[in-house]
mmCIF file of C-alpha atoms in Angstrom:
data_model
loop_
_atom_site.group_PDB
_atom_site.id
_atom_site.type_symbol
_atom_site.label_atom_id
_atom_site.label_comp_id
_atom_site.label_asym_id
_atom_site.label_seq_id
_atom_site.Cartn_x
_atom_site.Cartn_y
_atom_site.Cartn_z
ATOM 1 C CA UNK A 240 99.162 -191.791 204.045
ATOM 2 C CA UNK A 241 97.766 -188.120 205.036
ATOM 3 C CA UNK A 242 96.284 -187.610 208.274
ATOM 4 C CA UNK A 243 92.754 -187.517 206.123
ATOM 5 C CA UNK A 244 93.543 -191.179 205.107
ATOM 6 C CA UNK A 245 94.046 -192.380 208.380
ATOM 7 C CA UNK A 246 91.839 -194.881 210.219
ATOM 8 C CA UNK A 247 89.503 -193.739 212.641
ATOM 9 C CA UNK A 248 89.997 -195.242 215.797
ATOM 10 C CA UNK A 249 86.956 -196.272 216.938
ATOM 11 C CA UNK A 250 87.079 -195.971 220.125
ATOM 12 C CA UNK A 251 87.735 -191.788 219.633
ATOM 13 C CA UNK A 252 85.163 -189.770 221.231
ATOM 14 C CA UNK A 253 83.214 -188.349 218.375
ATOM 15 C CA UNK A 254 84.334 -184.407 217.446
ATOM 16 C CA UNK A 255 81.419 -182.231 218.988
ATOM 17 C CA UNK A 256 81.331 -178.852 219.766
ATOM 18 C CA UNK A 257 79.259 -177.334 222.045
ATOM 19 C CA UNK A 258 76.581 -180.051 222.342
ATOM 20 C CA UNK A 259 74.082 -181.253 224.908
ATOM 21 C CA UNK A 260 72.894 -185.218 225.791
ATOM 22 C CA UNK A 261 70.742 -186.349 228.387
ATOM 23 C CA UNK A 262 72.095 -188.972 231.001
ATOM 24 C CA UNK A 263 69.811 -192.280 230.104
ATOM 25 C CA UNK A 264 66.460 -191.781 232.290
ATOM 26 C CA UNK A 265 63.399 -190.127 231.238
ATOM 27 C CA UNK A 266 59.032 -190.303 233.147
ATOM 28 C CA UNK A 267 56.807 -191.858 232.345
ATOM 29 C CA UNK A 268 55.871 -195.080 230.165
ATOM 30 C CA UNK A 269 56.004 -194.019 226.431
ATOM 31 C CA UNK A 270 59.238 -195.386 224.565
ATOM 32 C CA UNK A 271 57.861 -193.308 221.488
ATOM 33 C CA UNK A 272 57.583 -189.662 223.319
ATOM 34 C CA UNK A 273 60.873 -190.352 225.251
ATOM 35 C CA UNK A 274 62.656 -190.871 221.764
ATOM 36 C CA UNK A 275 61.253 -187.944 219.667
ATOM 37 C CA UNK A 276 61.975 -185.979 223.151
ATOM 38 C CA UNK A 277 65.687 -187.100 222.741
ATOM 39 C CA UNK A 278 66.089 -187.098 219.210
ATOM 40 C CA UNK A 279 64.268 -183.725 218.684
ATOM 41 C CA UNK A 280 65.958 -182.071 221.326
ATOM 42 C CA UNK A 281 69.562 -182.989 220.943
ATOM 43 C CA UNK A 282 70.694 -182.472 217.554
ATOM 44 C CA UNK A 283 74.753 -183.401 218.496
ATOM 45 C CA UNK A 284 74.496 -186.327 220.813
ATOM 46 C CA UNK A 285 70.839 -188.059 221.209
ATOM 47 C CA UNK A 286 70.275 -190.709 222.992
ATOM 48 C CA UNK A 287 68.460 -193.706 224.362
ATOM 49 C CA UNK A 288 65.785 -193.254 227.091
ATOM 50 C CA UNK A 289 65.432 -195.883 229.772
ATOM 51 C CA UNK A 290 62.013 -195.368 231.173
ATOM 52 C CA UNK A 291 62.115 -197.004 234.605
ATOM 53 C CA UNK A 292 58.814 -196.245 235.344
ATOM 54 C CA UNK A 293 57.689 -199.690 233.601
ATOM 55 C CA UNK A 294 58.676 -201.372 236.300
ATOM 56 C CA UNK A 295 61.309 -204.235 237.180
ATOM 57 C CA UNK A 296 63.212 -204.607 234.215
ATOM 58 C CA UNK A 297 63.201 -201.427 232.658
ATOM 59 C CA UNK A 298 64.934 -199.887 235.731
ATOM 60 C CA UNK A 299 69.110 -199.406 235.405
ATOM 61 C CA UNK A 300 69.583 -203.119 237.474
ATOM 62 C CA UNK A 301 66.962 -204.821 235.570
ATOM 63 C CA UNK A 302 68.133 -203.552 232.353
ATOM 64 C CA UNK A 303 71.684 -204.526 233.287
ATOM 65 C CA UNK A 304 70.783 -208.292 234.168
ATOM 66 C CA UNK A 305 69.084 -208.259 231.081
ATOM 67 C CA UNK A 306 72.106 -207.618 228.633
ATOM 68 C CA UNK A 307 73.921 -209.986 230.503
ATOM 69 C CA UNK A 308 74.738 -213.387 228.422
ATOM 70 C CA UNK A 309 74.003 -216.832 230.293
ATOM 71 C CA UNK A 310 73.689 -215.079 233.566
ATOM 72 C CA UNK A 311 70.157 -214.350 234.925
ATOM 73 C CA UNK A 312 68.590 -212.564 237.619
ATOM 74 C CA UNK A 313 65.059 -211.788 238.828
ATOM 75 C CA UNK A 314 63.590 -209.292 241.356
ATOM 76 C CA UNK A 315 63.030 -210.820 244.734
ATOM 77 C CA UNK A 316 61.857 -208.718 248.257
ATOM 78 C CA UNK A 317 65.281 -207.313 248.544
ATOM 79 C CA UNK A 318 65.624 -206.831 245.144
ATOM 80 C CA UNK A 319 67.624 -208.200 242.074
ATOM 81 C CA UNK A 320 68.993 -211.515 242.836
ATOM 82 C CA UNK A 321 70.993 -214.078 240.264
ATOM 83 C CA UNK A 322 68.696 -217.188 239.369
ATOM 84 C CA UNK A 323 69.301 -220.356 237.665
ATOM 85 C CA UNK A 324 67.054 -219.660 234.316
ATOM 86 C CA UNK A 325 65.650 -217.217 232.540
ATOM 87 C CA UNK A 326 62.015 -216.073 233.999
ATOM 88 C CA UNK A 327 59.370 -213.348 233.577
ATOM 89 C CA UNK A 328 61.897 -210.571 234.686
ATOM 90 C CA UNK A 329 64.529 -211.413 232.095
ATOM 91 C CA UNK A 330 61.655 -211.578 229.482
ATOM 92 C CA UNK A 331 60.357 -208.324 230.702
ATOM 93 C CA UNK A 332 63.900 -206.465 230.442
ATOM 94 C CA UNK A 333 64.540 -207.720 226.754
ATOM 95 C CA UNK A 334 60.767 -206.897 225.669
ATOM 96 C CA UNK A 335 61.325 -203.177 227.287
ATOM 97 C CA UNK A 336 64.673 -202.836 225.275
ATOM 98 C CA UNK A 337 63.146 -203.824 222.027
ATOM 99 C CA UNK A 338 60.733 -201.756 222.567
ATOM 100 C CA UNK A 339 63.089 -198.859 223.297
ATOM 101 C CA UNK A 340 65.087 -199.568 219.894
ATOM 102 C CA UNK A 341 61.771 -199.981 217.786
ATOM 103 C CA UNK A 342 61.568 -196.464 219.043
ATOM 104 C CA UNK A 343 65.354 -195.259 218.793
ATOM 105 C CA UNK A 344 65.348 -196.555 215.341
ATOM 106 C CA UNK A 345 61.665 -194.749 213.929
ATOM 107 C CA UNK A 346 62.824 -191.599 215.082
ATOM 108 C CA UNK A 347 66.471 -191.904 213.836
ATOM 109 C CA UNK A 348 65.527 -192.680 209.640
ATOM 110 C CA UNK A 349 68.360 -191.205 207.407
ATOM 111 C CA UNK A 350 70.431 -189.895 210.996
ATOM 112 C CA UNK A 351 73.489 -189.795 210.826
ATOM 113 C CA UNK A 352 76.098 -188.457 213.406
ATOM 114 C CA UNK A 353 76.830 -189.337 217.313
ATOM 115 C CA UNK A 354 74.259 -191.519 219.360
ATOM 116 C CA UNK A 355 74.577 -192.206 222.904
ATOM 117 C CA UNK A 356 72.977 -195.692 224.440
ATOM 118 C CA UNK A 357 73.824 -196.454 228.089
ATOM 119 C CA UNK A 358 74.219 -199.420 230.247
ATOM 120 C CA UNK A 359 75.125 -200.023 233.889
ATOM 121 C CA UNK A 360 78.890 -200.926 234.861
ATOM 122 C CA UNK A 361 80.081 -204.025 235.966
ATOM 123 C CA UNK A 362 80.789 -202.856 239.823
ATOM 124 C CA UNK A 363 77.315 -201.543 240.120
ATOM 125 C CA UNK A 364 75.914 -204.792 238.490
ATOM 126 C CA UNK A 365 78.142 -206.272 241.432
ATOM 127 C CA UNK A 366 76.650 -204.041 244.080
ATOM 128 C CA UNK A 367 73.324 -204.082 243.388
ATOM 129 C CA UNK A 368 72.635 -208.037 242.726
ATOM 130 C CA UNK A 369 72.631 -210.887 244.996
ATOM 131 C CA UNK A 370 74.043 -214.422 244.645
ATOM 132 C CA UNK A 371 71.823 -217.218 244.715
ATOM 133 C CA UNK A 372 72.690 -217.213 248.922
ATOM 134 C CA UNK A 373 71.373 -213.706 249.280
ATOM 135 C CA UNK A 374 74.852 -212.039 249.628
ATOM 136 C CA UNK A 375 76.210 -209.067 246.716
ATOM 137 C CA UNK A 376 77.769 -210.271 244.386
ATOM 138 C CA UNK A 377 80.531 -207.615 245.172
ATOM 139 C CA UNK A 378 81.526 -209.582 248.269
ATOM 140 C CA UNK A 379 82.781 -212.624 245.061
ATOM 141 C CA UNK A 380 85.605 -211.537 243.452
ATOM 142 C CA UNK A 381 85.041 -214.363 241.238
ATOM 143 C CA UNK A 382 81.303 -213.328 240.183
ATOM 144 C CA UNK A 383 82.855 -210.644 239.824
ATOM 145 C CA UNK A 384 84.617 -211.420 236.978
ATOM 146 C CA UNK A 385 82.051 -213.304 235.696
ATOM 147 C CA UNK A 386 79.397 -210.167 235.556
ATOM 148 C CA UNK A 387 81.660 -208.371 233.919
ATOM 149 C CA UNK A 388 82.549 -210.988 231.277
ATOM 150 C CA UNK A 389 78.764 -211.538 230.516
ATOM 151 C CA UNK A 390 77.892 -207.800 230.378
ATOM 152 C CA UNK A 391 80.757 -207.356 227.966
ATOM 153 C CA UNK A 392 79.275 -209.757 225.656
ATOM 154 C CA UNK A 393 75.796 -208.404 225.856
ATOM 155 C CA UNK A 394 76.396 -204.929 225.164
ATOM 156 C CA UNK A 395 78.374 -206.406 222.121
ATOM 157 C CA UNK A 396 75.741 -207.415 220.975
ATOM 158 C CA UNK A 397 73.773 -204.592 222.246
ATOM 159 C CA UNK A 398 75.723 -202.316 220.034
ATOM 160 C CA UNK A 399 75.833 -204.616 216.807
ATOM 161 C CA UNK A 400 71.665 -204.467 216.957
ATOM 162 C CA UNK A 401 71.553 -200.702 217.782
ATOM 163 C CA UNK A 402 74.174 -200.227 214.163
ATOM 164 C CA UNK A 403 71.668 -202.487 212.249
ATOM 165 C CA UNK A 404 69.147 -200.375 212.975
ATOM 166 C CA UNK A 405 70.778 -196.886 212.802
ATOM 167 C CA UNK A 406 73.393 -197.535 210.743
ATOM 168 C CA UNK A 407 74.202 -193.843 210.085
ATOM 169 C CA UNK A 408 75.193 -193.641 214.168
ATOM 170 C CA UNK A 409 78.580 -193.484 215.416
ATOM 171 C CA UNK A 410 77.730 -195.164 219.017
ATOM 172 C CA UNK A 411 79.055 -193.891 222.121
ATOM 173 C CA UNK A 412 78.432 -196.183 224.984
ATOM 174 C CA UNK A 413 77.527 -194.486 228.597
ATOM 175 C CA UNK A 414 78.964 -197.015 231.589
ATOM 176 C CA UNK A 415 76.632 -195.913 234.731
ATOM 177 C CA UNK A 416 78.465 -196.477 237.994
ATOM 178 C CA UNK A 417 76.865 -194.470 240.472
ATOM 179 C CA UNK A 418 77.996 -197.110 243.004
ATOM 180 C CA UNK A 419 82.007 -197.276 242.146
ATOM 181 C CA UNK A 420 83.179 -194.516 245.182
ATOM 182 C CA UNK A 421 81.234 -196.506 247.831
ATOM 183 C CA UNK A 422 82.989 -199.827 246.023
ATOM 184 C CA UNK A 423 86.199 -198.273 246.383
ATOM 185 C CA UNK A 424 85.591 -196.768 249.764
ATOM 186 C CA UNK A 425 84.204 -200.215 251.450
ATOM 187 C CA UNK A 426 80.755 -198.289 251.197
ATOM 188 C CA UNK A 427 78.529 -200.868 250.275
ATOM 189 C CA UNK A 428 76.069 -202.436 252.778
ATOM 190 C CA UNK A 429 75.869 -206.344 252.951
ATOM 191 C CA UNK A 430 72.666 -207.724 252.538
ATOM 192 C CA UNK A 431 71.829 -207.690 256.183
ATOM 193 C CA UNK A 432 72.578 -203.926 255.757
ATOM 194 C CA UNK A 433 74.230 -203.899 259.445
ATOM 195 C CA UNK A 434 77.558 -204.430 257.681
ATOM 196 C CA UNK A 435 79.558 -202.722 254.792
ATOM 197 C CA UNK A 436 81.571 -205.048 252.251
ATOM 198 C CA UNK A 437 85.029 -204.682 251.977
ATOM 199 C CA UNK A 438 86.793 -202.574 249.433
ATOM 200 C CA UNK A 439 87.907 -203.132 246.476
ATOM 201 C CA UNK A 440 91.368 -202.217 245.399
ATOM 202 C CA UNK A 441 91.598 -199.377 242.964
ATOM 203 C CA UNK A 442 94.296 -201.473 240.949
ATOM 204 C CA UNK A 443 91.709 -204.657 240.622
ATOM 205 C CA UNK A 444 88.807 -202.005 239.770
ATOM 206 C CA UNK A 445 90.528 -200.353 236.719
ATOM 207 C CA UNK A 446 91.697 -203.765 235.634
ATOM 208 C CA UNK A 447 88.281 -205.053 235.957
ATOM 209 C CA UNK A 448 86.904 -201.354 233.705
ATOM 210 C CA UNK A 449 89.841 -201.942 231.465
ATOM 211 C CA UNK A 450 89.209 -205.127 230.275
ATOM 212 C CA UNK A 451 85.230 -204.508 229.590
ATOM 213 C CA UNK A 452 86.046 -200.941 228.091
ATOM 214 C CA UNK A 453 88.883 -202.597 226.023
ATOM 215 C CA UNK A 454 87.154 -205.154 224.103
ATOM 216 C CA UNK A 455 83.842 -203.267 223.037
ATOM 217 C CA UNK A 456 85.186 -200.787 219.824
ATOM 218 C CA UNK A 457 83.276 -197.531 220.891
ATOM 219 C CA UNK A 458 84.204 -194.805 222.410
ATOM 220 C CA UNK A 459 83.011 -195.289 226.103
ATOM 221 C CA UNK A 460 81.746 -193.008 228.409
ATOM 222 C CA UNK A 461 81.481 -193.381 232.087
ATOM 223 C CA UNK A 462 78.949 -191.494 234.510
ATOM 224 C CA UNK A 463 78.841 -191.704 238.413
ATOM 225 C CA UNK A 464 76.774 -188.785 239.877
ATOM 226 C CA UNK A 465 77.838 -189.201 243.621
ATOM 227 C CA UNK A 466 80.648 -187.363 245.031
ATOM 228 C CA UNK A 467 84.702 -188.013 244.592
ATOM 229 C CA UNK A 468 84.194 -189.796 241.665
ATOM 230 C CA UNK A 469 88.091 -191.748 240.675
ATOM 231 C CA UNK A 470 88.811 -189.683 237.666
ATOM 232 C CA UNK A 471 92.261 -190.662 237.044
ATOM 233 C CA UNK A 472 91.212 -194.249 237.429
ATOM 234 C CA UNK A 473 88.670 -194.268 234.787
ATOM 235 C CA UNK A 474 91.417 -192.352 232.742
ATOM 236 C CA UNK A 475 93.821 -195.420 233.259
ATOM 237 C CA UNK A 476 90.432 -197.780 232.360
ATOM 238 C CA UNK A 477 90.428 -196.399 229.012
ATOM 239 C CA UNK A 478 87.359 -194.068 229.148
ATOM 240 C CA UNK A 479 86.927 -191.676 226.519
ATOM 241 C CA UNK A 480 85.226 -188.974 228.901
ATOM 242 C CA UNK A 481 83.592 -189.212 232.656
ATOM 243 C CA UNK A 482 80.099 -187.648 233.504
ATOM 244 C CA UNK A 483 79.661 -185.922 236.027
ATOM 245 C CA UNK A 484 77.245 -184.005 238.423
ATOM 246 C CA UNK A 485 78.883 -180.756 238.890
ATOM 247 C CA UNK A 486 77.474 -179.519 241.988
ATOM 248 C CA UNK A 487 79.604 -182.749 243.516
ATOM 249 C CA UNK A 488 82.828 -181.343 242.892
ATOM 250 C CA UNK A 489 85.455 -179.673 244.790
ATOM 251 C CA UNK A 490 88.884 -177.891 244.592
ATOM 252 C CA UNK A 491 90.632 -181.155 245.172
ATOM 253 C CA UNK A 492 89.761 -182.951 241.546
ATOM 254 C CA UNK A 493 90.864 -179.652 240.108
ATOM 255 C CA UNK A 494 94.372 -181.180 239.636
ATOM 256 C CA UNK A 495 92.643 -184.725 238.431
ATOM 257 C CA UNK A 496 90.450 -182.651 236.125
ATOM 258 C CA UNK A 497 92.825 -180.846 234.238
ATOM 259 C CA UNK A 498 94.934 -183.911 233.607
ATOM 260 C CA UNK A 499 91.824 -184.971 232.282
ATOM 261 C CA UNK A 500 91.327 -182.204 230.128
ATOM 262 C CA UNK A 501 94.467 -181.810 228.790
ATOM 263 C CA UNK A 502 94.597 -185.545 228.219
ATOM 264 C CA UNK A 503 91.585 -185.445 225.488
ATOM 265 C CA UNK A 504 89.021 -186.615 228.052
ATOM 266 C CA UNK A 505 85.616 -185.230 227.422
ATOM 267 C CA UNK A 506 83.914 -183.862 230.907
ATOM 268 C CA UNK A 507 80.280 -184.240 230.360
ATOM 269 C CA UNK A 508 79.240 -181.593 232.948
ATOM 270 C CA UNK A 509 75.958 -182.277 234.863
ATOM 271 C CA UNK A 510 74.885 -178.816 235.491
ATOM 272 C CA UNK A 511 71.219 -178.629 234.658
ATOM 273 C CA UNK A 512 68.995 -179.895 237.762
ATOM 274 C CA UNK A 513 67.421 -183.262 236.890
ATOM 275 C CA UNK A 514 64.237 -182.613 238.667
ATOM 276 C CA UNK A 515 61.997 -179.319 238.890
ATOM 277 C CA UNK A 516 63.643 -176.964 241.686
ATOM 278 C CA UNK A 517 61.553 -175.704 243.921
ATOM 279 C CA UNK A 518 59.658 -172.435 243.655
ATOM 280 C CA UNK A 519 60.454 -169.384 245.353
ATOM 281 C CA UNK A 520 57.644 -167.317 246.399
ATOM 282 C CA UNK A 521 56.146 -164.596 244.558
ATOM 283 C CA UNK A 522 56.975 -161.271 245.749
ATOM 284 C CA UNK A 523 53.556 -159.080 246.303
ATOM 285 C CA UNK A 524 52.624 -157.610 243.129
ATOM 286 C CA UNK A 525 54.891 -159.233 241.358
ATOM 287 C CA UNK A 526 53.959 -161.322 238.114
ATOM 288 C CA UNK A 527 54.151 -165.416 239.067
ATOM 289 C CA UNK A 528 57.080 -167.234 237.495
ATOM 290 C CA UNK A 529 57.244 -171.316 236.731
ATOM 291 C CA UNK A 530 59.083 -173.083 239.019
ATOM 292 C CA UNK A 531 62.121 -173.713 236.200
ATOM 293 C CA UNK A 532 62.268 -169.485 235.883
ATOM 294 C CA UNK A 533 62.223 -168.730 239.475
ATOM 295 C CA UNK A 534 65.679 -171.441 240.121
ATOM 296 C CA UNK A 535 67.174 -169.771 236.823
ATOM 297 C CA UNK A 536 66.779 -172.602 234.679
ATOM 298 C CA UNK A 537 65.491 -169.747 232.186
ATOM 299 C CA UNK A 538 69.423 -168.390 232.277
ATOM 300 C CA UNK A 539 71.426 -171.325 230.131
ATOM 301 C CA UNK A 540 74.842 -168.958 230.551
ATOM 302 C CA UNK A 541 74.534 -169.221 234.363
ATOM 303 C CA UNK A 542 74.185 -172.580 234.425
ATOM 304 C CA UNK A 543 77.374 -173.044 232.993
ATOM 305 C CA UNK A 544 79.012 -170.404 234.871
ATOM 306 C CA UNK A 545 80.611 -172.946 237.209
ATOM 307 C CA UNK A 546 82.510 -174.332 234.110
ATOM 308 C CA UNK A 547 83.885 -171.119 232.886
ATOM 309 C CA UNK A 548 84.955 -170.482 236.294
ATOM 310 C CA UNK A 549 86.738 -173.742 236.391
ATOM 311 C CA UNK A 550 88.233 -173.257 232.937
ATOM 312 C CA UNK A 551 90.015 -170.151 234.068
ATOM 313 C CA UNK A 552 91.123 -171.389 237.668
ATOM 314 C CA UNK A 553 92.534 -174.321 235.384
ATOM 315 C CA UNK A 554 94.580 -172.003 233.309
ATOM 316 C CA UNK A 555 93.064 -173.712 230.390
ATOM 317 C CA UNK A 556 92.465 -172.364 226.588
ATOM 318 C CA UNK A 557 88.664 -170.578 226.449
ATOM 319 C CA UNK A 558 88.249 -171.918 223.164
ATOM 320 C CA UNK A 559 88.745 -175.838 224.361
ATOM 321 C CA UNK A 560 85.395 -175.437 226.197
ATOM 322 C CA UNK A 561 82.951 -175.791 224.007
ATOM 323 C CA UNK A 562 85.130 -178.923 222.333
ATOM 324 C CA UNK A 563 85.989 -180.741 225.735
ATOM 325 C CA UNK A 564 82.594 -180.120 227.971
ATOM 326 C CA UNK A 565 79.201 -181.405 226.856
ATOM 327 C CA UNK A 566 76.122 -180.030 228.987
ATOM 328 C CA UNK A 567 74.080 -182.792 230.819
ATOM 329 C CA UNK A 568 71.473 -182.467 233.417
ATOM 330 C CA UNK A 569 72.555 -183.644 236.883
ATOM 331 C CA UNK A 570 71.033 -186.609 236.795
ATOM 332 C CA UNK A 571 68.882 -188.669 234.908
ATOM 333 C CA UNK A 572 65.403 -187.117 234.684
ATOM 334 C CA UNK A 573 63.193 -189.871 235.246
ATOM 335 C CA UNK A 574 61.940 -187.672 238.790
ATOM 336 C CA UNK A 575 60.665 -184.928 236.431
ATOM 337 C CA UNK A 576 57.438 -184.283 234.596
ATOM 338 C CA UNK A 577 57.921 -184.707 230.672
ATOM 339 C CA UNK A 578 56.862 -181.105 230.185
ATOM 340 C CA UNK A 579 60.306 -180.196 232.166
ATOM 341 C CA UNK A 580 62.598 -183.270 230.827
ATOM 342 C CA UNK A 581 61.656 -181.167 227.545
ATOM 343 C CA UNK A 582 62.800 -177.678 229.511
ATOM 344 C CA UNK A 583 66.080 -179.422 230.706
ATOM 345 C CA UNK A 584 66.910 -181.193 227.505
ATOM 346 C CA UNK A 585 66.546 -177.856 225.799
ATOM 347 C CA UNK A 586 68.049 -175.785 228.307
ATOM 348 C CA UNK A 587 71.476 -177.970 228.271
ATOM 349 C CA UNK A 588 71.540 -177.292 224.237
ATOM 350 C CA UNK A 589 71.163 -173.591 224.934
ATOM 351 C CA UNK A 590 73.718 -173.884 227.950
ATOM 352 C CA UNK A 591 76.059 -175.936 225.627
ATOM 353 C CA UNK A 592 75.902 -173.425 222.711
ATOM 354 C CA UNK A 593 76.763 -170.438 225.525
ATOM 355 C CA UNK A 594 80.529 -171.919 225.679
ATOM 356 C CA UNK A 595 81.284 -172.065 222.406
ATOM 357 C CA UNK A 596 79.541 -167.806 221.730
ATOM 358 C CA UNK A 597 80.909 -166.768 225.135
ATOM 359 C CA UNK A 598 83.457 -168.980 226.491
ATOM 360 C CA UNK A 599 84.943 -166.288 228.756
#
């Protein structure tokens, strides 16, 4: 058998060069805008918005408890908390989903290539909702478990309904665990918030990744946008690349990064900024520029300049970049107005195209 003939494994990151994808969020309300934004915008790697703006439910948590499978949770003062049955908050996170799809799927006819859907991971699930006593579930190794068992089956089915209805994608799966350093780092409060929860042991968090990453047959991708994010653990969990906000990172992952690198993993570099920077003022006589101009958002090559710069303290090929990096904004971009989600969405393509013309 050639090399040609040979399965695809599925859980391969698909081959892209020098392409763009959002992170997950996007303003306002409309699931139909959000997806023609994504899919018109991001030829390579579109994706599918979350628009937390709805409300409870359509936020990352709410979304979360809602692809879990005989688990339940609903939004109480202190927030998302596990319940006994299904109630109006589990109905409202599967009607904003379907709604979502119904819009994935009329903007997507005859597509065919990569597609990006996201979901929260299993130790932010645990950080963020409460046990029926009011505690995290974090603090329960054994609920633990158990979130991560349930999520696994719901975003297996999760990814069976998004192939019915674009069955032209090749699905990458997005993991969101903003929460994972402070997990590690016995950073997260109790409930109480006058105490912080022990931490968890890297060994019993990449087993925990490992077995949810293992058993779904995409390629998956992790994101965390808060500093020291565990690269090599996510490696060991079986993640086919780790997203990242740029501006986070320091000399010390440059050793964990190129291991990465080298490895295969895909660095999905958050270097566009998720929200409109601030204006600097107008010199006198000068004409006025937007806000996006005046931070250089209007300069895609400089805001991947970072990357380059990294490439070459790495010692690593020029023309790898534009294969291993994909441009993101920082962060999610459900802080911006949807005339700039459009401006960063854009501006990561252009940015993404720079490293394959000019990767030095």
């Amino acid at each position: 058998m050639s090399s040609e003939d040979a399965p695809l494994d599925p859980q391969a990151f698909p081959e892209l060069y020098g392409a763009a994808t959002g992170v997950g969020s996007m303003p306002g309300t409309d699931a139909r805008e959000a997806a023609k934004t994504s899919v018109g915008a991001l030829e390579h790697l579109p994706f599918l918005p979350e628009l937390p703006a709805r409300g409870p439910g359509a936020d990352m948590i709410g979304r979360g408890a809602g692809l879990l499978v005989e688990l339940f949770a609903q939004t109480e003062p202190s927030g998302w908390r596990f319940a006994d049955r299904p109630g109006r908050d589990t109905r409202r996170a599967h009607s904003w989903l379907g709604e979502d799809l119904d819009a994935l799927e009329e903007f997507t006819q005859g597509y065919r290539g990569a597609l990006k859907v996201q979901a929260v991971g299993p130790w932010t699930l645990a950080a963020s909702i409460e046990l029926r006593n009011g505690e995290k579930a974090l603090r329960d190794r054994g609920a633990c478990r158990g979130i991560a068992d349930s999520l696994t089956e719901g975003l297996r089915r999760h990814l069976e309904d998004v192939r019915r209805r674009v069955p032209g994608a090749q699905v990458v799966l997005q993991l969101d665990e903003p929460s994972l350093p402070a997990v590690l780092a016995g950073g997260v409060k109790t409930a109480s918030g006058f105490q912080r929860l022990r931490s968890v042991d890297r060994q019993v968090a990449e087993e925990l990744l490992r077995g949810v990453i293992s058993r779904l047959d995409v390629p998956v991708v992790v994101h965390c946008c808060a500093p020291q994010v565990p690269i090599p653990l996510l490696r060991r969990a079986g993640a086919a690349g780790v997203s990242l906000d740029f501006s986070f990172l320091t000399e010390r992952e440059d050793e964990d990064l190129g291991e990465a690198i080298e490895a295969g993993t895909r660095i999905l570099a958050g270097v566009v900024p998720s929200t409109e920077p601030a204006a600097v003022p107008t010199p006198p006589g000068a004409r006025p520029r937007a806000a996006a101009q005046s931070a250089g958002v209007s300069d895609p090559a400089g805001s991947v300049q970072g990357v380059r710069t990294l490439w070459r303290r790495l010692g690593l090929a020029p023309e790898l970049l534009g294969r291993q990096v994909l441009v993101t904004p920082s962060c999610g971009l459900a802080g911006a107005s949807p005339a700039y989600a459009r401006t960063a969405l854009s501006h990561s393509v252009r940015a993404a195209r720079s490293l394959v013309d000019n990767p030095e």
